[in-house]
Amino acid sequence: MFRNPSNTVSESQSLLLYHAAQLVTPIGNALKHGKEMGKLEIIPDAAIYIEGDTIIEAGPTDILLKKYHPEKTGMESIDLTGKVIIPGFVDSHTHFVFGGYRPEEFIMRLSGAQYLDIMKMGGGIQSTVDATKNTPAETLFSDGFKRLNDMLSMGVTTVEGKSGYGLDRDCELKQLEVLNHLNREHPVDVEVTYMGAHAIPRGYPGGSDAYIDFMVKEVLPLIREKKLARFADIFCEEGVFTPEESERYLGTCKDMGFDTKIHADEIIPLGGGELAAKTGCASADHLLAVSDRGIQMLAGSDTAATLLPCTAFCLNKPYAPARKLIDAGCAVALASDFNPGSCFTNSIPLIFSLGVIHMGMTIEEAICSLTLNGAGALKRADTIGSIEPGKKADITVLAYPDYRFLVYHSAKNIVTLVIKNGKVCYDEAKRGV
Ligand code: NIG
Ligand code: FE
């Protein structure tokens, strides 16, 4: 069952969740670094009282039941015996609005073809650019809506979505408008990123420098004027944008008022991690090939180190060094990177399994990285990412009595209920109703 909170069946203004076997949450309004990531608050037999879209109080059920009475008129209450409450997940890196699919590339890669070689041959991102140009905005919207429903059913309450499959002005604006439209129409919050700097358009006269000038002069001012994106992102990679080009571009984006992100050190170690820390990006994403210097610099910065385990899994590459990054004091976020090329999965359960079983993170760190640190990677840790008074009531409920089932029940979706802005938006029991 999927409901838009602004159009919900219930008229109730307040909601009491009670008798949850556990409430598990990081605490804070900013990114958690290093060993702080593993420190979660765990309350047994827990309750939460919500008014409107805001958490008023969270704590033991016996205390909250004395203050807030479920029988009071206008209050909805839900008994969560045998279930766990955690913050809604924040998937802080996706490319979920796109046209077409690329199964043939996936099969080519399984036989040894390299991602960057497919891109050089005119496939990869460029083939999704062609398909996205040929897809009407209405189709991008309806496909995007279905993908958001799927994310919500896995407990995601906020997602970041990038453009970057247009590269020219009009198709980039089309993607950004669809992302903004989805944000208005779907319960899941969509944070929008302009990623015109995803690739250099085929045969662009003047190459990368001229294309950067085009984005800066002809696209970014329009995006700013229409308030279509909060972030700007660039693919800093061999054969795509150099660190020097990335620095120039992101510096200009910052001057224009955008927050910045970098696809950094995904395949070749070019110093993207260092650049992100040095220029104050909200996040450095991928980091499969991050250098020791990059790790040190990220640890001393407010830039999230956003790792995308499903991409490494789908590309069959070694995972990013999560343990090393956390031990060095970095603030690690985990996200899906959902896209039609390098990672055609948005599976939150798979992220948990890979993060904990293959990347050496603890379950507690993985929870922090998909909640508060995901929020921090979007500069929203002050309003979402944890269950605390004053934060938005974005809450995910698990079908088992112990949060460790998130990994123990490997790669399996155990989300049973999702509350977004204080309203039940997904209920597994009523799926299909
Ligand atoms: O994050 N690396 C660049 N961008 C995406 C892939 C996009 C695509 O292959 O379509 C990524 O992996
Ligand atoms: Fe990406």
PDB file of N, CA, C and O in Angstrom, residues 261-327:
ATOM      1  N   LYS A 261      29.227  17.644  -5.016  1.00  0.00           N
ATOM      2  CA  LYS A 261      29.546  16.226  -4.812  1.00  0.00           C
ATOM      3  C   LYS A 261      30.488  15.790  -5.930  1.00  0.00           C
ATOM      4  O   LYS A 261      30.482  16.410  -6.998  1.00  0.00           O
ATOM      5  N   ILE A 262      31.269  14.749  -5.691  1.00  0.00           N
ATOM      6  CA  ILE A 262      32.141  14.231  -6.759  1.00  0.00           C
ATOM      7  C   ILE A 262      32.036  12.712  -6.842  1.00  0.00           C
ATOM      8  O   ILE A 262      32.077  12.033  -5.807  1.00  0.00           O
ATOM      9  N   HIS A 263      31.903  12.182  -8.070  1.00  0.00           N
ATOM     10  CA  HIS A 263      32.162  10.762  -8.314  1.00  0.00           C
ATOM     11  C   HIS A 263      33.686  10.632  -8.310  1.00  0.00           C
ATOM     12  O   HIS A 263      34.350  11.038  -9.276  1.00  0.00           O
ATOM     13  N   ALA A 264      34.232  10.117  -7.212  1.00  0.00           N
ATOM     14  CA  ALA A 264      35.668  10.233  -6.965  1.00  0.00           C
ATOM     15  C   ALA A 264      36.342   8.867  -6.857  1.00  0.00           C
ATOM     16  O   ALA A 264      35.847   7.984  -6.157  1.00  0.00           O
ATOM     17  N   ASP A 265      37.483   8.728  -7.526  1.00  0.00           N
ATOM     18  CA  ASP A 265      38.329   7.535  -7.373  1.00  0.00           C
ATOM     19  C   ASP A 265      37.522   6.246  -7.506  1.00  0.00           C
ATOM     20  O   ASP A 265      37.688   5.310  -6.732  1.00  0.00           O
ATOM     21  N   GLU A 266      36.644   6.213  -8.518  1.00  0.00           N
ATOM     22  CA  GLU A 266      35.821   5.007  -8.705  1.00  0.00           C
ATOM     23  C   GLU A 266      36.649   3.895  -9.345  1.00  0.00           C
ATOM     24  O   GLU A 266      36.609   2.752  -8.908  1.00  0.00           O
ATOM     25  N   ILE A 267      37.384   4.264 -10.392  1.00  0.00           N
ATOM     26  CA  ILE A 267      38.106   3.216 -11.122  1.00  0.00           C
ATOM     27  C   ILE A 267      39.617   3.455 -11.029  1.00  0.00           C
ATOM     28  O   ILE A 267      40.375   2.569 -10.659  1.00  0.00           O
ATOM     29  N   ILE A 268      40.041   4.691 -11.342  1.00  0.00           N
ATOM     30  CA  ILE A 268      41.475   5.028 -11.295  1.00  0.00           C
ATOM     31  C   ILE A 268      41.676   6.048 -10.159  1.00  0.00           C
ATOM     32  O   ILE A 268      40.887   6.993 -10.047  1.00  0.00           O
ATOM     33  N   PRO A 269      42.710   5.886  -9.327  1.00  0.00           N
ATOM     34  CA  PRO A 269      42.924   6.867  -8.241  1.00  0.00           C
ATOM     35  C   PRO A 269      43.470   8.189  -8.786  1.00  0.00           C
ATOM     36  O   PRO A 269      44.661   8.313  -9.044  1.00  0.00           O
ATOM     37  N   LEU A 270      42.588   9.150  -8.968  1.00  0.00           N
ATOM     38  CA  LEU A 270      43.004  10.439  -9.559  1.00  0.00           C
ATOM     39  C   LEU A 270      43.115  11.551  -8.518  1.00  0.00           C
ATOM     40  O   LEU A 270      43.418  12.686  -8.863  1.00  0.00           O
ATOM     41  N   GLY A 271      42.775  11.273  -7.276  1.00  0.00           N
ATOM     42  CA  GLY A 271      42.804  12.337  -6.255  1.00  0.00           C
ATOM     43  C   GLY A 271      41.452  12.998  -6.058  1.00  0.00           C
ATOM     44  O   GLY A 271      41.364  14.112  -5.552  1.00  0.00           O
ATOM     45  N   GLY A 272      40.383  12.301  -6.425  1.00  0.00           N
ATOM     46  CA  GLY A 272      39.032  12.857  -6.233  1.00  0.00           C
ATOM     47  C   GLY A 272      38.673  13.010  -4.759  1.00  0.00           C
ATOM     48  O   GLY A 272      38.007  13.973  -4.380  1.00  0.00           O
ATOM     49  N   GLY A 273      39.106  12.056  -3.937  1.00  0.00           N
ATOM     50  CA  GLY A 273      38.832  12.139  -2.497  1.00  0.00           C
ATOM     51  C   GLY A 273      39.483  13.383  -1.907  1.00  0.00           C
ATOM     52  O   GLY A 273      38.864  14.143  -1.143  1.00  0.00           O
ATOM     53  N   GLU A 274      40.743  13.605  -2.286  1.00  0.00           N
ATOM     54  CA  GLU A 274      41.488  14.782  -1.802  1.00  0.00           C
ATOM     55  C   GLU A 274      40.766  16.057  -2.238  1.00  0.00           C
ATOM     56  O   GLU A 274      40.583  16.993  -1.448  1.00  0.00           O
ATOM     57  N   LEU A 275      40.357  16.074  -3.500  1.00  0.00           N
ATOM     58  CA  LEU A 275      39.710  17.265  -4.050  1.00  0.00           C
ATOM     59  C   LEU A 275      38.398  17.564  -3.317  1.00  0.00           C
ATOM     60  O   LEU A 275      38.095  18.726  -2.999  1.00  0.00           O
ATOM     61  N   ALA A 276      37.637  16.519  -3.026  1.00  0.00           N
ATOM     62  CA  ALA A 276      36.357  16.707  -2.324  1.00  0.00           C
ATOM     63  C   ALA A 276      36.583  17.332  -0.949  1.00  0.00           C
ATOM     64  O   ALA A 276      35.880  18.266  -0.550  1.00  0.00           O
ATOM     65  N   ALA A 277      37.592  16.806  -0.228  1.00  0.00           N
ATOM     66  CA  ALA A 277      37.870  17.337   1.113  1.00  0.00           C
ATOM     67  C   ALA A 277      38.377  18.774   1.022  1.00  0.00           C
ATOM     68  O   ALA A 277      37.936  19.656   1.760  1.00  0.00           O
ATOM     69  N   LYS A 278      39.285  19.000   0.076  1.00  0.00           N
ATOM     70  CA  LYS A 278      39.903  20.321  -0.059  1.00  0.00           C
ATOM     71  C   LYS A 278      38.881  21.404  -0.432  1.00  0.00           C
ATOM     72  O   LYS A 278      38.947  22.529   0.059  1.00  0.00           O
ATOM     73  N   THR A 279      37.913  21.037  -1.273  1.00  0.00           N
ATOM     74  CA  THR A 279      36.976  22.065  -1.754  1.00  0.00           C
ATOM     75  C   THR A 279      35.659  22.069  -0.972  1.00  0.00           C
ATOM     76  O   THR A 279      34.744  22.805  -1.321  1.00  0.00           O
ATOM     77  N   GLY A 280      35.560  21.229   0.074  1.00  0.00           N
ATOM     78  CA  GLY A 280      34.355  21.262   0.917  1.00  0.00           C
ATOM     79  C   GLY A 280      33.121  20.690   0.258  1.00  0.00           C
ATOM     80  O   GLY A 280      32.010  21.198   0.447  1.00  0.00           O
ATOM     81  N   CYS A 281      33.280  19.585  -0.485  1.00  0.00           N
ATOM     82  CA  CYS A 281      32.105  18.915  -1.062  1.00  0.00           C
ATOM     83  C   CYS A 281      31.259  18.291   0.062  1.00  0.00           C
ATOM     84  O   CYS A 281      31.787  17.896   1.104  1.00  0.00           O
ATOM     85  N   ALA A 282      29.969  18.165  -0.175  1.00  0.00           N
ATOM     86  CA  ALA A 282      29.108  17.465   0.780  1.00  0.00           C
ATOM     87  C   ALA A 282      29.520  15.998   0.868  1.00  0.00           C
ATOM     88  O   ALA A 282      29.471  15.389   1.939  1.00  0.00           O
ATOM     89  N   SER A 283      29.945  15.439  -0.267  1.00  0.00           N
ATOM     90  CA  SER A 283      30.368  14.041  -0.246  1.00  0.00           C
ATOM     91  C   SER A 283      31.343  13.741  -1.384  1.00  0.00           C
ATOM     92  O   SER A 283      31.339  14.415  -2.413  1.00  0.00           O
ATOM     93  N   ALA A 284      32.177  12.727  -1.122  1.00  0.00           N
ATOM     94  CA  ALA A 284      33.015  12.120  -2.169  1.00  0.00           C
ATOM     95  C   ALA A 284      32.472  10.714  -2.330  1.00  0.00           C
ATOM     96  O   ALA A 284      32.411   9.949  -1.365  1.00  0.00           O
ATOM     97  N   ASP A 285      32.052  10.350  -3.541  1.00  0.00           N
ATOM     98  CA  ASP A 285      31.301   9.117  -3.724  1.00  0.00           C
ATOM     99  C   ASP A 285      32.079   8.083  -4.547  1.00  0.00           C
ATOM    100  O   ASP A 285      32.777   8.451  -5.491  1.00  0.00           O
ATOM    101  N   HIS A 286      31.930   6.842  -4.190  1.00  0.00           N
ATOM    102  CA  HIS A 286      32.581   5.640  -4.754  1.00  0.00           C
ATOM    103  C   HIS A 286      33.817   5.286  -3.932  1.00  0.00           C
ATOM    104  O   HIS A 286      33.770   4.392  -3.131  1.00  0.00           O
ATOM    105  N   LEU A 287      34.982   5.923  -4.228  1.00  0.00           N
ATOM    106  CA  LEU A 287      36.214   5.760  -3.438  1.00  0.00           C
ATOM    107  C   LEU A 287      36.749   4.329  -3.425  1.00  0.00           C
ATOM    108  O   LEU A 287      37.454   3.953  -2.493  1.00  0.00           O
ATOM    109  N   LEU A 288      36.466   3.539  -4.453  1.00  0.00           N
ATOM    110  CA  LEU A 288      37.021   2.183  -4.522  1.00  0.00           C
ATOM    111  C   LEU A 288      38.545   2.235  -4.544  1.00  0.00           C
ATOM    112  O   LEU A 288      39.210   1.373  -4.004  1.00  0.00           O
ATOM    113  N   ALA A 289      39.063   3.294  -5.206  1.00  0.00           N
ATOM    114  CA  ALA A 289      40.518   3.389  -5.393  1.00  0.00           C
ATOM    115  C   ALA A 289      41.095   4.594  -4.656  1.00  0.00           C
ATOM    116  O   ALA A 289      42.096   5.159  -5.075  1.00  0.00           O
ATOM    117  N   VAL A 290      40.482   4.978  -3.534  1.00  0.00           N
ATOM    118  CA  VAL A 290      40.948   6.180  -2.813  1.00  0.00           C
ATOM    119  C   VAL A 290      42.367   5.956  -2.262  1.00  0.00           C
ATOM    120  O   VAL A 290      42.730   4.848  -1.860  1.00  0.00           O
ATOM    121  N   SER A 291      43.175   7.026  -2.278  1.00  0.00           N
ATOM    122  CA  SER A 291      44.556   6.921  -1.775  1.00  0.00           C
ATOM    123  C   SER A 291      44.579   7.120  -0.258  1.00  0.00           C
ATOM    124  O   SER A 291      43.618   7.615   0.327  1.00  0.00           O
ATOM    125  N   ASP A 292      45.728   6.787   0.358  1.00  0.00           N
ATOM    126  CA  ASP A 292      45.871   6.999   1.805  1.00  0.00           C
ATOM    127  C   ASP A 292      45.756   8.478   2.137  1.00  0.00           C
ATOM    128  O   ASP A 292      45.178   8.860   3.159  1.00  0.00           O
ATOM    129  N   ARG A 293      46.327   9.310   1.263  1.00  0.00           N
ATOM    130  CA  ARG A 293      46.240  10.762   1.484  1.00  0.00           C
ATOM    131  C   ARG A 293      44.769  11.216   1.410  1.00  0.00           C
ATOM    132  O   ARG A 293      44.327  12.034   2.216  1.00  0.00           O
ATOM    133  N   GLY A 294      44.030  10.659   0.460  1.00  0.00           N
ATOM    134  CA  GLY A 294      42.601  10.981   0.338  1.00  0.00           C
ATOM    135  C   GLY A 294      41.856  10.599   1.611  1.00  0.00           C
ATOM    136  O   GLY A 294      41.002  11.352   2.094  1.00  0.00           O
ATOM    137  N   ILE A 295      42.163   9.437   2.154  1.00  0.00           N
ATOM    138  CA  ILE A 295      41.496   8.972   3.383  1.00  0.00           C
ATOM    139  C   ILE A 295      41.789   9.950   4.524  1.00  0.00           C
ATOM    140  O   ILE A 295      40.887  10.377   5.245  1.00  0.00           O
ATOM    141  N   GLN A 296      43.082  10.331   4.640  1.00  0.00           N
ATOM    142  CA  GLN A 296      43.477  11.275   5.714  1.00  0.00           C
ATOM    143  C   GLN A 296      42.727  12.592   5.576  1.00  0.00           C
ATOM    144  O   GLN A 296      42.228  13.150   6.547  1.00  0.00           O
ATOM    145  N   MET A 297      42.687  13.101   4.359  1.00  0.00           N
ATOM    146  CA  MET A 297      42.047  14.398   4.152  1.00  0.00           C
ATOM    147  C   MET A 297      40.536  14.324   4.398  1.00  0.00           C
ATOM    148  O   MET A 297      39.950  15.233   4.979  1.00  0.00           O
ATOM    149  N   LEU A 298      39.904  13.235   3.975  1.00  0.00           N
ATOM    150  CA  LEU A 298      38.459  13.091   4.222  1.00  0.00           C
ATOM    151  C   LEU A 298      38.185  12.983   5.722  1.00  0.00           C
ATOM    152  O   LEU A 298      37.203  13.539   6.221  1.00  0.00           O
ATOM    153  N   ALA A 299      39.075  12.285   6.443  1.00  0.00           N
ATOM    154  CA  ALA A 299      38.876  12.115   7.886  1.00  0.00           C
ATOM    155  C   ALA A 299      38.881  13.474   8.602  1.00  0.00           C
ATOM    156  O   ALA A 299      38.173  13.664   9.590  1.00  0.00           O
ATOM    157  N   GLY A 300      39.663  14.394   8.086  1.00  0.00           N
ATOM    158  CA  GLY A 300      39.757  15.697   8.738  1.00  0.00           C
ATOM    159  C   GLY A 300      38.768  16.716   8.176  1.00  0.00           C
ATOM    160  O   GLY A 300      38.904  17.912   8.418  1.00  0.00           O
ATOM    161  N   SER A 301      37.777  16.244   7.427  1.00  0.00           N
ATOM    162  CA  SER A 301      36.866  17.181   6.764  1.00  0.00           C
ATOM    163  C   SER A 301      35.411  16.902   7.151  1.00  0.00           C
ATOM    164  O   SER A 301      35.117  15.920   7.828  1.00  0.00           O
ATOM    165  N   ASP A 302      34.521  17.750   6.683  1.00  0.00           N
ATOM    166  CA  ASP A 302      33.079  17.513   6.857  1.00  0.00           C
ATOM    167  C   ASP A 302      32.465  16.916   5.603  1.00  0.00           C
ATOM    168  O   ASP A 302      31.261  17.035   5.368  1.00  0.00           O
ATOM    169  N   THR A 303      33.299  16.295   4.801  1.00  0.00           N
ATOM    170  CA  THR A 303      32.820  15.652   3.575  1.00  0.00           C
ATOM    171  C   THR A 303      32.517  14.184   3.870  1.00  0.00           C
ATOM    172  O   THR A 303      33.377  13.472   4.406  1.00  0.00           O
ATOM    173  N   ALA A 304      31.310  13.741   3.543  1.00  0.00           N
ATOM    174  CA  ALA A 304      30.980  12.324   3.743  1.00  0.00           C
ATOM    175  C   ALA A 304      31.728  11.475   2.723  1.00  0.00           C
ATOM    176  O   ALA A 304      31.860  11.864   1.559  1.00  0.00           O
ATOM    177  N   ALA A 305      32.214  10.321   3.177  1.00  0.00           N
ATOM    178  CA  ALA A 305      32.794   9.329   2.261  1.00  0.00           C
ATOM    179  C   ALA A 305      31.672   8.361   1.917  1.00  0.00           C
ATOM    180  O   ALA A 305      31.317   7.488   2.713  1.00  0.00           O
ATOM    181  N   THR A 306      31.069   8.556   0.756  1.00  0.00           N
ATOM    182  CA  THR A 306      29.883   7.772   0.397  1.00  0.00           C
ATOM    183  C   THR A 306      30.288   6.551  -0.421  1.00  0.00           C
ATOM    184  O   THR A 306      30.826   6.691  -1.526  1.00  0.00           O
ATOM    185  N   LEU A 307      30.042   5.387   0.128  1.00  0.00           N
ATOM    186  CA  LEU A 307      30.452   4.132  -0.517  1.00  0.00           C
ATOM    187  C   LEU A 307      29.230   3.448  -1.125  1.00  0.00           C
ATOM    188  O   LEU A 307      28.133   3.505  -0.562  1.00  0.00           O
ATOM    189  N   LEU A 308      29.455   2.805  -2.266  1.00  0.00           N
ATOM    190  CA  LEU A 308      28.357   2.270  -3.067  1.00  0.00           C
ATOM    191  C   LEU A 308      28.629   0.794  -3.347  1.00  0.00           C
ATOM    192  O   LEU A 308      29.060   0.422  -4.444  1.00  0.00           O
ATOM    193  N   PRO A 309      28.413  -0.064  -2.341  1.00  0.00           N
ATOM    194  CA  PRO A 309      28.836  -1.458  -2.462  1.00  0.00           C
ATOM    195  C   PRO A 309      28.198  -2.207  -3.622  1.00  0.00           C
ATOM    196  O   PRO A 309      28.826  -3.099  -4.199  1.00  0.00           O
ATOM    197  N   CYS A 310      26.959  -1.860  -3.968  1.00  0.00           N
ATOM    198  CA  CYS A 310      26.292  -2.613  -5.043  1.00  0.00           C
ATOM    199  C   CYS A 310      26.972  -2.359  -6.389  1.00  0.00           C
ATOM    200  O   CYS A 310      26.920  -3.215  -7.279  1.00  0.00           O
ATOM    201  N   THR A 311      27.607  -1.191  -6.549  1.00  0.00           N
ATOM    202  CA  THR A 311      28.318  -0.905  -7.808  1.00  0.00           C
ATOM    203  C   THR A 311      29.551  -1.797  -7.917  1.00  0.00           C
ATOM    204  O   THR A 311      29.806  -2.398  -8.973  1.00  0.00           O
ATOM    205  N   ALA A 312      30.314  -1.868  -6.828  1.00  0.00           N
ATOM    206  CA  ALA A 312      31.485  -2.758  -6.848  1.00  0.00           C
ATOM    207  C   ALA A 312      31.035  -4.193  -7.120  1.00  0.00           C
ATOM    208  O   ALA A 312      31.650  -4.915  -7.918  1.00  0.00           O
ATOM    209  N   PHE A 313      29.933  -4.583  -6.492  1.00  0.00           N
ATOM    210  CA  PHE A 313      29.393  -5.943  -6.670  1.00  0.00           C
ATOM    211  C   PHE A 313      29.031  -6.198  -8.135  1.00  0.00           C
ATOM    212  O   PHE A 313      29.434  -7.199  -8.726  1.00  0.00           O
ATOM    213  N   CYS A 314      28.297  -5.240  -8.732  1.00  0.00           N
ATOM    214  CA  CYS A 314      27.846  -5.443 -10.122  1.00  0.00           C
ATOM    215  C   CYS A 314      29.005  -5.341 -11.116  1.00  0.00           C
ATOM    216  O   CYS A 314      28.966  -5.970 -12.175  1.00  0.00           O
ATOM    217  N   LEU A 315      30.014  -4.500 -10.799  1.00  0.00           N
ATOM    218  CA  LEU A 315      31.177  -4.382 -11.688  1.00  0.00           C
ATOM    219  C   LEU A 315      32.212  -5.468 -11.382  1.00  0.00           C
ATOM    220  O   LEU A 315      33.237  -5.561 -12.055  1.00  0.00           O
ATOM    221  N   ASN A 316      31.964  -6.243 -10.330  1.00  0.00           N
ATOM    222  CA  ASN A 316      32.899  -7.267  -9.880  1.00  0.00           C
ATOM    223  C   ASN A 316      34.292  -6.684  -9.613  1.00  0.00           C
ATOM    224  O   ASN A 316      35.308  -7.187 -10.083  1.00  0.00           O
ATOM    225  N   LYS A 317      34.301  -5.583  -8.842  1.00  0.00           N
ATOM    226  CA  LYS A 317      35.555  -4.898  -8.461  1.00  0.00           C
ATOM    227  C   LYS A 317      35.739  -5.012  -6.953  1.00  0.00           C
ATOM    228  O   LYS A 317      34.750  -5.192  -6.217  1.00  0.00           O
ATOM    229  N   PRO A 318      36.967  -4.814  -6.472  1.00  0.00           N
ATOM    230  CA  PRO A 318      37.150  -4.835  -5.010  1.00  0.00           C
ATOM    231  C   PRO A 318      36.348  -3.703  -4.349  1.00  0.00           C
ATOM    232  O   PRO A 318      36.255  -2.604  -4.892  1.00  0.00           O
ATOM    233  N   TYR A 319      35.793  -3.988  -3.182  1.00  0.00           N
ATOM    234  CA  TYR A 319      34.970  -2.992  -2.477  1.00  0.00           C
ATOM    235  C   TYR A 319      35.823  -1.832  -1.971  1.00  0.00           C
ATOM    236  O   TYR A 319      37.029  -1.982  -1.761  1.00  0.00           O
ATOM    237  N   ALA A 320      35.188  -0.692  -1.759  1.00  0.00           N
ATOM    238  CA  ALA A 320      35.874   0.454  -1.152  1.00  0.00           C
ATOM    239  C   ALA A 320      36.324   0.070   0.264  1.00  0.00           C
ATOM    240  O   ALA A 320      35.667  -0.743   0.923  1.00  0.00           O
ATOM    241  N   PRO A 321      37.434   0.660   0.712  1.00  0.00           N
ATOM    242  CA  PRO A 321      38.004   0.243   2.012  1.00  0.00           C
ATOM    243  C   PRO A 321      37.257   0.843   3.202  1.00  0.00           C
ATOM    244  O   PRO A 321      37.772   1.712   3.911  1.00  0.00           O
ATOM    245  N   ALA A 322      36.047   0.350   3.437  1.00  0.00           N
ATOM    246  CA  ALA A 322      35.184   0.938   4.475  1.00  0.00           C
ATOM    247  C   ALA A 322      35.843   0.904   5.856  1.00  0.00           C
ATOM    248  O   ALA A 322      35.839   1.902   6.581  1.00  0.00           O
ATOM    249  N   ARG A 323      36.417  -0.246   6.191  1.00  0.00           N
ATOM    250  CA  ARG A 323      37.009  -0.385   7.536  1.00  0.00           C
ATOM    251  C   ARG A 323      38.137   0.622   7.741  1.00  0.00           C
ATOM    252  O   ARG A 323      38.234   1.296   8.763  1.00  0.00           O
ATOM    253  N   LYS A 324      38.978   0.731   6.703  1.00  0.00           N
ATOM    254  CA  LYS A 324      40.120   1.653   6.775  1.00  0.00           C
ATOM    255  C   LYS A 324      39.626   3.104   6.900  1.00  0.00           C
ATOM    256  O   LYS A 324      40.158   3.893   7.674  1.00  0.00           O
ATOM    257  N   LEU A 325      38.596   3.443   6.144  1.00  0.00           N
ATOM    258  CA  LEU A 325      38.046   4.801   6.185  1.00  0.00           C
ATOM    259  C   LEU A 325      37.475   5.103   7.569  1.00  0.00           C
ATOM    260  O   LEU A 325      37.737   6.173   8.147  1.00  0.00           O
ATOM    261  N   ILE A 326      36.731   4.161   8.136  1.00  0.00           N
ATOM    262  CA  ILE A 326      36.122   4.409   9.454  1.00  0.00           C
ATOM    263  C   ILE A 326      37.219   4.461  10.522  1.00  0.00           C
ATOM    264  O   ILE A 326      37.232   5.358  11.368  1.00  0.00           O
ATOM    265  N   ASP A 327      38.167   3.524  10.457  1.00  0.00           N
ATOM    266  CA  ASP A 327      39.236   3.519  11.459  1.00  0.00           C
ATOM    267  C   ASP A 327      40.076   4.795  11.393  1.00  0.00           C
ATOM    268  O   ASP A 327      40.635   5.237  12.391  1.00  0.00           O
TER     269      ASP A 327
END
